[in-house]
Amino acid sequence: MPCPTLDDCRALDAADPLRPLRDQFDLPPGVIYLDGNSLGVLPRETAARVQAVVTDEWGQGLIRSWNTAGWFTLPQRVGDLIGRLIGAGPGETVATDSTSINLFKVLSLAMHLQHRRGDGRRVLVSERSNFPTDLYVAEALCRDRGWTLRLIDGDPQTALPAALGPDVGIVMLTHVNYRTGAMHDMAAVTAAAHAAGALMVWDLAHSAGAVPVDLNAAQADFAVGCGYKYLNGGPGAPAFAWVHPRLSAALGADDWSTLAGWWGHAAPFAFTPDFQPAPGVQRLLCGTQPIISLSALEVGVRTVLAAEPLGGMAALRRKSLALTDLFITLVESRCAGHGLTLVTPREPQRRGSQVCLTRAEGAYAIVQALIARGVIGDFRAGDAWQPDILRFGFTPLYLGFEDVWHAVEHLRDVLQTQAWRDPAFQRTQAVT
Ligand SMILES: *Cc1c(COP(=O)(O)O)cnc(C)c1O
């Protein structure tokens, strides 16, 4: 295939049925934003919504708004909206707390369920390349409950089956790897975990709103995910938690997480001294939720749901793959000879909505030089067993094909002119 030209990219934009979705956002002029996988962009409607929640619902409604503005049920209502993006039915998802905290609750409930089963399973399997907070939460709970955290390395298609045995109680994986963009086959991995007698916990931080997910079809047990990445909920937006309805229905009065709180109680305003769990996933709520943040998250989730009349997640996925394919093709032709290596799997079905590159030298400075030109991606440091990474996220809601062209041209220029060697780009900041 000949390398696409700028005109080809413009033609792709002109023919793109999802193009109008971009108007939902206020992107700063001169910015090509390739970091929606880390912090989604600001929807146009968010400021007005937050303003209304503050001035009207809080300012005028005061405490009445818990009922009259529906504040009390906001975790369930936003959870149901998110559910439409991840193959969950109504009542199966709650928007609440952070991803880390939701993982703690879900893992502690999963451990409790395995203890109750009583066959001595005390191993939690995950990947060494998983996002660190997932591993820290797992490590803390394992230490507390006398479990062992077993981390697999390398290709999970071979490493995972070898790690599964009669001692494994939980498999906890992130669907799309935050560093490499590699994506698991959710249904196949879940089936393998179940065949081994383990419960399956998925982290959808880089999946929800980015790739089609069908938790019910995959028969997963638990899932958590992030609100501030592809769901555009804003910095520190609430996350979400999901429980399979089959599992929910089987939860008894004694089956709750270690982080019990009054919002997860069957009757919070009965103020009973003992904990009696609400039905299903609602028992995973803990305390009073950040209503202003949840309201902003609702606006963000709706920007993704706006794709439903245009083909929904399937259409977003088609465009996402077209964008990432284009990026890979352009990098490999326009930046050839500059030492860049593709880290993300080339096969479409094995990658999420991001592309990661590595380079022996200067990865951090190259990303800084790109940011200085308005091309915003990010950098993830390597270590003894994985390389430094230049990470580029592609959000089909607001990115066009011409954006990809210009991003690669900037990358080529930064490499060709060695602009990245400027000392200003070597200084490490707190957040990379
Ligand atoms: C982004 C991300 C998180 C973030 O967790 P917080 O509790 O919001 O800090 C967790 N896990 C994965 C896999 C992520 O990608």
Short mmCIF file of C-alpha atoms and ligand atoms in Angstrom, two decimals:
data_model
loop_
_atom_site.label_atom_id
_atom_site.label_comp_id
_atom_site.label_asym_id
_atom_site.label_seq_id
_atom_site.Cartn_x
_atom_site.Cartn_y
_atom_site.Cartn_z
CA MET A 1 0.00 0.00 0.00
CA PRO A 2 1.45 3.41 -0.91
CA CYS A 3 1.95 5.73 2.04
CA PRO A 4 -1.11 7.98 2.53
CA THR A 5 -0.70 11.68 1.76
CA LEU A 6 -2.05 14.76 3.51
CA ASP A 7 -4.78 14.92 0.88
CA ASP A 8 -5.72 11.30 1.58
CA CYS A 9 -6.07 12.17 5.29
CA ARG A 10 -8.28 15.15 4.46
CA ALA A 11 -10.44 12.93 2.27
CA LEU A 12 -10.82 10.45 5.14
CA ASP A 13 -11.98 13.28 7.43
CA ALA A 14 -14.44 14.52 4.83
CA ALA A 15 -15.95 11.03 4.56
CA ASP A 16 -15.96 10.37 8.33
CA PRO A 17 -19.54 9.90 9.64
CA LEU A 18 -18.33 10.47 13.24
CA ARG A 19 -16.85 13.89 12.45
CA PRO A 20 -19.77 15.85 14.04
CA LEU A 21 -18.99 14.30 17.45
CA ARG A 22 -15.94 16.54 17.65
CA ASP A 23 -18.21 19.56 18.13
CA GLN A 24 -19.02 18.30 21.62
CA PHE A 25 -15.62 19.45 22.82
CA ASP A 26 -13.64 22.62 23.34
CA LEU A 27 -10.12 21.75 22.29
CA PRO A 28 -7.57 24.51 22.68
CA PRO A 29 -6.45 25.88 19.30
CA GLY A 30 -3.17 24.51 18.00
CA VAL A 31 -3.33 21.33 20.06
CA ILE A 32 -3.35 17.78 18.73
CA TYR A 33 -4.40 15.82 21.75
CA LEU A 34 -3.08 12.26 21.88
CA ASP A 35 -3.54 11.76 25.61
CA GLY A 36 -7.26 11.08 25.99
CA ASN A 37 -6.19 7.72 27.42
CA SER A 38 -4.77 9.58 30.43
CA LEU A 39 -7.10 12.58 30.80
CA GLY A 40 -10.05 13.00 28.44
CA VAL A 41 -10.83 16.46 27.07
CA LEU A 42 -13.39 18.92 28.40
CA PRO A 43 -16.88 18.56 26.92
CA ARG A 44 -18.52 21.90 25.99
CA GLU A 45 -21.46 21.13 28.25
CA THR A 46 -19.52 20.34 31.43
CA ALA A 47 -19.00 23.89 32.69
CA ALA A 48 -22.70 24.76 32.40
CA ARG A 49 -23.73 21.48 34.05
CA VAL A 50 -21.36 21.94 36.97
CA GLN A 51 -22.48 25.56 37.27
CA ALA A 52 -26.12 24.44 37.45
CA VAL A 53 -25.37 21.78 40.06
CA VAL A 54 -23.54 24.33 42.19
CA THR A 55 -25.82 27.36 41.82
CA ASP A 56 -29.24 25.76 41.46
CA GLU A 57 -29.12 22.31 43.00
CA TRP A 58 -26.76 23.11 45.86
CA GLY A 59 -27.27 26.89 46.17
CA GLN A 60 -31.06 26.93 45.96
CA GLY A 61 -32.11 23.34 46.56
CA LEU A 62 -29.75 22.80 49.48
CA ILE A 63 -30.24 19.48 51.26
CA ARG A 64 -33.56 18.94 49.46
CA SER A 65 -31.58 18.21 46.31
CA TRP A 66 -30.61 14.75 47.58
CA ASN A 67 -34.21 13.88 46.66
CA THR A 68 -35.40 16.58 44.28
CA ALA A 69 -32.28 16.67 42.06
CA GLY A 70 -31.74 12.92 42.24
CA TRP A 71 -28.35 13.23 43.92
CA PHE A 72 -28.84 10.11 46.00
CA THR A 73 -29.27 7.80 43.03
CA LEU A 74 -26.64 9.46 40.84
CA PRO A 75 -24.09 6.60 41.27
CA GLN A 76 -26.67 4.15 39.89
CA ARG A 77 -27.87 6.43 37.09
CA VAL A 78 -24.37 7.27 35.85
CA GLY A 79 -23.46 3.61 36.36
CA ASP A 80 -26.30 2.57 34.05
CA LEU A 81 -25.08 5.00 31.37
CA ILE A 82 -21.58 3.53 31.61
CA GLY A 83 -23.14 0.06 31.52
CA ARG A 84 -24.33 0.74 27.96
CA LEU A 85 -20.69 1.01 26.89
CA ILE A 86 -19.46 -2.19 28.56
CA GLY A 87 -22.19 -4.74 27.88
CA ALA A 88 -23.88 -4.35 31.27
CA GLY A 89 -27.61 -4.25 31.89
CA PRO A 90 -29.37 -1.67 34.08
CA GLY A 91 -28.63 -1.98 37.79
CA GLU A 92 -25.33 -3.83 37.29
CA THR A 93 -22.90 -0.88 37.47
CA VAL A 94 -22.25 1.92 39.96
CA ALA A 95 -20.20 5.07 39.36
CA THR A 96 -18.31 5.72 42.55
CA ASP A 97 -14.94 6.27 44.26
CA SER A 98 -11.68 5.78 42.36
CA THR A 99 -10.46 2.82 40.31
CA SER A 100 -8.01 1.89 43.09
CA ILE A 101 -10.72 1.95 45.76
CA ASN A 102 -13.17 0.01 43.60
CA LEU A 103 -10.52 -2.62 42.99
CA PHE A 104 -10.00 -2.94 46.72
CA LYS A 105 -13.71 -3.47 47.29
CA VAL A 106 -14.12 -5.92 44.42
CA LEU A 107 -11.02 -7.96 45.34
CA SER A 108 -11.96 -8.09 49.00
CA LEU A 109 -15.44 -9.36 48.07
CA ALA A 110 -13.94 -11.89 45.63
CA MET A 111 -11.55 -13.14 48.34
CA HIS A 112 -14.45 -13.42 50.77
CA LEU A 113 -16.40 -15.50 48.24
CA GLN A 114 -13.43 -17.84 47.77
CA HIS A 115 -12.97 -18.17 51.56
CA ARG A 116 -16.64 -19.09 51.85
CA ARG A 117 -16.25 -21.72 49.15
CA GLY A 118 -13.60 -23.21 51.44
CA ASP A 119 -11.35 -25.07 49.01
CA GLY A 120 -8.23 -23.26 50.12
CA ARG A 121 -7.61 -21.13 47.03
CA ARG A 122 -5.24 -18.39 48.14
CA VAL A 123 -3.47 -17.21 44.98
CA LEU A 124 -4.26 -14.07 43.00
CA VAL A 125 -2.84 -14.08 39.47
CA SER A 126 -2.04 -10.88 37.58
CA GLU A 127 0.53 -9.51 35.13
CA ARG A 128 3.77 -7.84 36.18
CA SER A 129 3.08 -5.25 33.47
CA ASN A 130 -0.30 -4.34 34.98
CA PHE A 131 -0.82 -0.76 36.15
CA PRO A 132 1.02 -0.44 39.48
CA THR A 133 -1.94 0.70 41.58
CA ASP A 134 -3.77 -2.51 40.65
CA LEU A 135 -0.78 -4.52 41.82
CA TYR A 136 -0.38 -2.47 45.02
CA VAL A 137 -4.03 -2.93 45.98
CA ALA A 138 -3.73 -6.66 45.27
CA GLU A 139 -0.45 -6.89 47.18
CA ALA A 140 -1.95 -5.16 50.23
CA LEU A 141 -5.01 -7.39 50.30
CA CYS A 142 -2.95 -10.53 49.72
CA ARG A 143 -0.67 -9.59 52.61
CA ASP A 144 -3.66 -8.94 54.83
CA ARG A 145 -5.51 -12.18 53.98
CA GLY A 146 -2.61 -14.60 53.69
CA TRP A 147 -2.89 -14.83 49.90
CA THR A 148 -0.03 -14.98 47.39
CA LEU A 149 0.23 -12.60 44.46
CA ARG A 150 1.48 -14.53 41.43
CA LEU A 151 2.66 -12.26 38.59
CA ILE A 152 3.09 -13.56 35.07
CA ASP A 153 5.59 -12.20 32.54
CA GLY A 154 5.68 -12.23 28.77
CA ASP A 155 2.94 -13.28 26.40
CA PRO A 156 -0.16 -13.97 28.53
CA GLN A 157 -1.47 -16.42 25.93
CA THR A 158 1.21 -18.87 27.08
CA ALA A 159 2.05 -17.54 30.57
CA LEU A 160 -1.51 -17.41 31.88
CA PRO A 161 -2.50 -21.06 31.39
CA ALA A 162 0.76 -22.07 33.10
CA ALA A 163 -0.07 -19.89 36.13
CA LEU A 164 -3.58 -21.28 36.62
CA GLY A 165 -3.94 -24.16 39.06
CA PRO A 166 -6.16 -25.47 41.86
CA ASP A 167 -4.65 -22.88 44.24
CA VAL A 168 -5.81 -19.87 42.18
CA GLY A 169 -8.83 -18.00 43.52
CA ILE A 170 -8.75 -14.78 41.49
CA VAL A 171 -7.43 -13.66 38.11
CA MET A 172 -7.16 -9.87 37.91
CA LEU A 173 -6.17 -8.32 34.59
CA THR A 174 -6.37 -4.99 32.85
CA HIS A 175 -8.12 -5.53 29.52
CA VAL A 176 -5.94 -3.07 27.60
CA ASN A 177 -2.41 -2.67 28.92
CA TYR A 178 -1.70 0.94 29.93
CA ARG A 179 1.87 0.87 28.59
CA THR A 180 1.77 -1.24 25.47
CA GLY A 181 -1.86 -0.97 24.40
CA ALA A 182 -2.01 -4.77 24.08
CA MET A 183 -5.55 -6.12 24.54
CA HIS A 184 -6.63 -9.42 26.06
CA ASP A 185 -9.32 -11.64 24.58
CA MET A 186 -11.78 -11.05 27.40
CA ALA A 187 -14.07 -14.02 26.71
CA ALA A 188 -11.25 -16.53 26.24
CA VAL A 189 -9.28 -15.45 29.32
CA THR A 190 -12.43 -15.39 31.46
CA ALA A 191 -13.32 -18.90 30.31
CA ALA A 192 -9.80 -20.11 31.18
CA ALA A 193 -10.00 -18.52 34.66
CA HIS A 194 -13.40 -20.11 35.27
CA ALA A 195 -12.23 -23.51 34.05
CA ALA A 196 -9.48 -23.29 36.68
CA GLY A 197 -12.05 -22.42 39.38
CA ALA A 198 -11.03 -18.76 39.74
CA LEU A 199 -13.11 -15.60 39.76
CA MET A 200 -12.31 -13.12 36.97
CA VAL A 201 -11.79 -9.42 37.69
CA TRP A 202 -11.29 -7.01 34.76
CA ASP A 203 -9.93 -3.48 34.92
CA LEU A 204 -11.46 -1.51 32.03
CA ALA A 205 -9.50 1.73 32.60
CA HIS A 206 -8.28 1.77 28.99
CA SER A 207 -11.33 0.02 27.53
CA ALA A 208 -14.51 1.79 28.65
CA GLY A 209 -15.38 4.24 25.88
CA ALA A 210 -12.34 3.10 23.88
CA VAL A 211 -13.10 -0.41 22.64
CA PRO A 212 -16.28 -2.51 22.54
CA VAL A 213 -16.66 -4.50 25.75
CA ASP A 214 -19.33 -7.07 26.53
CA LEU A 215 -18.96 -8.12 30.15
CA ASN A 216 -22.11 -10.21 30.17
CA ALA A 217 -21.23 -12.08 27.00
CA ALA A 218 -17.75 -12.73 28.40
CA GLN A 219 -19.30 -14.03 31.65
CA ALA A 220 -16.85 -11.96 33.71
CA ASP A 221 -17.42 -11.82 37.47
CA PHE A 222 -16.29 -8.32 38.42
CA ALA A 223 -15.07 -5.22 36.62
CA VAL A 224 -13.84 -1.77 37.51
CA GLY A 225 -12.88 1.16 35.30
CA CYS A 226 -11.88 4.79 35.13
CA GLY A 227 -14.01 7.91 34.60
CA TYR A 228 -11.37 10.47 33.61
CA LYS A 229 -9.80 8.71 30.62
CA TYR A 230 -11.97 7.83 27.60
CA LEU A 231 -15.15 8.78 29.51
CA ASN A 232 -14.12 12.45 29.67
CA GLY A 233 -15.29 12.91 33.28
CA GLY A 234 -12.53 15.36 34.26
CA PRO A 235 -9.45 15.10 36.50
CA GLY A 236 -10.06 12.65 39.33
CA ALA A 237 -13.58 11.83 38.10
CA PRO A 238 -15.35 8.98 39.91
CA ALA A 239 -14.67 5.49 38.57
CA PHE A 240 -17.06 2.53 38.31
CA ALA A 241 -17.62 -1.01 39.52
CA TRP A 242 -19.64 -3.84 38.01
CA VAL A 243 -20.79 -7.25 39.22
CA HIS A 244 -22.23 -9.96 36.95
CA PRO A 245 -25.99 -10.34 37.62
CA ARG A 246 -25.56 -14.12 38.11
CA LEU A 247 -23.11 -13.39 40.92
CA SER A 248 -25.16 -10.47 42.28
CA ALA A 249 -28.21 -12.67 42.58
CA ALA A 250 -26.22 -15.22 44.60
CA LEU A 251 -24.77 -12.69 47.05
CA GLY A 252 -26.05 -13.31 50.57
CA ALA A 253 -26.42 -11.10 53.62
CA ASP A 254 -22.85 -11.97 54.65
CA ASP A 255 -21.21 -11.25 51.29
CA TRP A 256 -19.81 -7.75 51.28
CA SER A 257 -16.50 -6.00 50.87
CA THR A 258 -14.18 -4.99 53.68
CA LEU A 259 -14.91 -1.37 52.84
CA ALA A 260 -18.53 -1.40 54.00
CA GLY A 261 -20.26 1.95 54.44
CA TRP A 262 -23.72 3.38 54.83
CA TRP A 263 -24.34 4.02 51.12
CA GLY A 264 -24.02 0.27 50.58
CA HIS A 265 -26.57 -0.51 53.28
CA ALA A 266 -30.00 -1.89 52.38
CA ALA A 267 -31.67 0.97 54.26
CA PRO A 268 -29.14 3.76 54.92
CA PHE A 269 -31.65 5.98 56.69
CA ALA A 270 -32.73 3.25 59.08
CA PHE A 271 -29.38 3.95 60.78
CA THR A 272 -29.01 0.42 62.10
CA PRO A 273 -25.80 -0.24 64.05
CA ASP A 274 -25.03 -3.41 62.04
CA PHE A 275 -24.35 -3.65 58.30
CA GLN A 276 -27.04 -5.17 56.11
CA PRO A 277 -26.00 -5.02 52.46
CA ALA A 278 -28.09 -3.50 49.69
CA PRO A 279 -28.89 -5.88 46.83
CA GLY A 280 -26.30 -6.58 44.16
CA VAL A 281 -23.64 -4.11 43.13
CA GLN A 282 -25.15 -1.37 45.28
CA ARG A 283 -23.47 -2.96 48.29
CA LEU A 284 -20.17 -1.81 46.79
CA LEU A 285 -21.05 1.82 47.50
CA CYS A 286 -19.32 3.07 50.62
CA GLY A 287 -19.85 6.67 51.75
CA THR A 288 -21.27 9.95 50.46
CA GLN A 289 -20.35 10.53 46.84
CA PRO A 290 -18.91 13.66 45.15
CA ILE A 291 -22.07 14.93 43.44
CA ILE A 292 -20.39 17.73 41.48
CA SER A 293 -17.82 15.31 40.05
CA LEU A 294 -20.45 12.68 39.31
CA SER A 295 -22.47 15.31 37.42
CA ALA A 296 -19.42 16.19 35.31
CA LEU A 297 -18.82 12.49 34.68
CA GLU A 298 -22.39 12.08 33.45
CA VAL A 299 -21.77 14.75 30.80
CA GLY A 300 -18.55 12.99 29.79
CA VAL A 301 -20.20 9.59 29.46
CA ARG A 302 -22.93 11.14 27.32
CA THR A 303 -20.31 12.40 24.85
CA VAL A 304 -19.48 8.75 24.14
CA LEU A 305 -23.13 7.66 24.12
CA ALA A 306 -23.71 10.38 21.49
CA ALA A 307 -22.14 7.91 19.05
CA GLU A 308 -25.04 5.46 19.55
CA PRO A 309 -27.15 6.77 16.63
CA LEU A 310 -24.01 6.67 14.45
CA GLY A 311 -23.15 3.05 15.17
CA GLY A 312 -22.00 3.28 18.79
CA MET A 313 -18.87 1.59 20.10
CA ALA A 314 -18.55 -0.52 16.92
CA ALA A 315 -18.31 2.65 14.81
CA LEU A 316 -15.92 4.28 17.29
CA ARG A 317 -13.78 1.15 17.21
CA ARG A 318 -13.67 1.17 13.39
CA LYS A 319 -12.46 4.76 13.40
CA SER A 320 -10.04 4.15 16.27
CA LEU A 321 -8.41 1.29 14.35
CA ALA A 322 -8.26 3.40 11.19
CA LEU A 323 -6.54 6.19 13.18
CA THR A 324 -4.03 3.88 14.87
CA ASP A 325 -3.36 2.02 11.59
CA LEU A 326 -2.71 5.34 9.89
CA PHE A 327 -0.38 6.45 12.68
CA ILE A 328 1.62 3.22 12.51
CA THR A 329 1.88 3.38 8.69
CA LEU A 330 2.93 7.03 8.71
CA VAL A 331 5.49 6.58 11.50
CA GLU A 332 7.03 3.59 9.76
CA SER A 333 7.34 5.40 6.43
CA ARG A 334 7.81 9.10 7.30
CA CYS A 335 10.01 8.49 10.38
CA ALA A 336 11.93 5.51 8.98
CA GLY A 337 15.58 5.39 9.99
CA HIS A 338 15.09 7.36 13.20
CA GLY A 339 15.27 4.40 15.56
CA LEU A 340 11.61 4.14 16.51
CA THR A 341 10.20 0.67 17.25
CA LEU A 342 6.54 -0.24 17.51
CA VAL A 343 5.66 -1.76 20.92
CA THR A 344 1.90 -2.09 20.45
CA PRO A 345 0.70 -5.31 18.75
CA ARG A 346 0.22 -4.81 15.02
CA GLU A 347 -2.82 -7.11 14.81
CA PRO A 348 -5.95 -4.96 15.20
CA GLN A 349 -7.78 -7.46 17.44
CA ARG A 350 -4.84 -7.44 19.88
CA ARG A 351 -4.59 -3.71 20.52
CA GLY A 352 -6.68 -1.02 22.19
CA SER A 353 -6.96 2.64 21.15
CA GLN A 354 -3.34 3.66 21.67
CA VAL A 355 0.00 3.20 19.95
CA CYS A 356 3.29 2.99 21.82
CA LEU A 357 6.74 3.40 20.39
CA THR A 358 10.12 2.97 21.94
CA ARG A 359 13.54 4.39 21.14
CA ALA A 360 16.93 3.59 22.63
CA GLU A 361 17.64 7.23 23.38
CA GLY A 362 15.65 10.39 24.11
CA ALA A 363 12.11 9.02 24.52
CA TYR A 364 11.27 11.44 27.33
CA ALA A 365 12.78 14.47 25.58
CA ILE A 366 11.04 13.63 22.28
CA VAL A 367 7.66 13.62 24.05
CA GLN A 368 8.54 16.95 25.72
CA ALA A 369 9.55 18.46 22.37
CA LEU A 370 6.26 17.30 20.85
CA ILE A 371 4.26 18.77 23.73
CA ALA A 372 6.05 22.11 23.20
CA ARG A 373 4.67 22.01 19.63
CA GLY A 374 1.14 21.24 20.83
CA VAL A 375 1.26 17.51 20.07
CA ILE A 376 0.37 16.07 23.45
CA GLY A 377 1.21 12.45 24.16
CA ASP A 378 3.02 11.08 27.16
CA PHE A 379 6.05 9.13 28.33
CA ARG A 380 6.26 6.05 30.50
CA ALA A 381 9.64 5.17 31.95
CA GLY A 382 11.07 1.73 31.35
CA ASP A 383 13.05 -0.44 33.72
CA ALA A 384 15.15 -3.59 33.65
CA TRP A 385 12.46 -5.62 31.89
CA GLN A 386 10.55 -3.15 29.72
CA PRO A 387 11.64 -0.22 27.50
CA ASP A 388 10.93 3.52 27.77
CA ILE A 389 7.72 4.29 25.96
CA LEU A 390 6.34 7.16 23.89
CA ARG A 391 2.60 6.73 24.29
CA PHE A 392 -0.07 8.11 21.96
CA GLY A 393 -3.79 7.70 22.63
CA PHE A 394 -6.35 8.04 19.83
CA THR A 395 -9.84 9.14 20.74
CA PRO A 396 -12.11 8.86 17.70
CA LEU A 397 -14.65 11.25 19.27
CA TYR A 398 -12.46 14.27 18.63
CA LEU A 399 -9.43 13.22 16.59
CA GLY A 400 -9.29 13.39 12.83
CA PHE A 401 -7.06 11.79 10.23
CA GLU A 402 -5.42 15.11 9.38
CA ASP A 403 -4.48 15.44 13.07
CA VAL A 404 -2.64 12.14 12.80
CA TRP A 405 -0.79 13.36 9.72
CA HIS A 406 0.41 16.55 11.45
CA ALA A 407 1.36 14.67 14.62
CA VAL A 408 3.64 12.35 12.65
CA GLU A 409 5.14 15.28 10.71
CA HIS A 410 6.01 16.96 14.01
CA LEU A 411 7.53 13.72 15.27
CA ARG A 412 9.60 13.43 12.09
CA ASP A 413 10.78 17.02 12.39
CA VAL A 414 11.70 16.65 16.07
CA LEU A 415 13.82 13.62 15.15
CA GLN A 416 15.33 15.00 11.94
CA THR A 417 16.36 18.35 13.43
CA GLN A 418 17.28 16.69 16.76
CA ALA A 419 15.20 19.41 18.41
CA TRP A 420 14.68 17.01 21.29
CA ARG A 421 18.32 17.44 22.37
CA ASP A 422 17.50 20.93 23.70
CA PRO A 423 18.31 20.91 27.46
CA ALA A 424 14.84 22.36 28.16
CA PHE A 425 13.32 19.01 27.10
CA GLN A 426 15.51 16.88 29.38
CA ARG A 427 14.14 18.26 32.66
CA THR A 428 11.91 15.70 34.36
CA GLN A 429 8.60 16.91 35.75
CA ALA A 430 6.59 15.37 38.59
CA VAL A 431 3.89 14.12 36.22
CA THR A 432 5.13 12.55 32.99
C1 LIG B 1 -5.59 4.90 35.07
C2 LIG B 1 -5.60 3.57 35.75
C3 LIG B 1 -5.89 3.48 37.10
C4 LIG B 1 -6.11 4.72 37.90
O1 LIG B 1 -6.46 4.48 39.22
P1 LIG B 1 -6.86 5.70 40.16
O2 LIG B 1 -7.38 5.06 41.35
O3 LIG B 1 -7.85 6.53 39.40
O4 LIG B 1 -5.63 6.50 40.40
C5 LIG B 1 -5.95 2.22 37.67
N1 LIG B 1 -5.71 1.11 36.93
C6 LIG B 1 -5.40 1.18 35.62
C7 LIG B 1 -5.16 -0.07 34.85
C8 LIG B 1 -5.34 2.41 34.99
O5 LIG B 1 -5.01 2.48 33.71
#
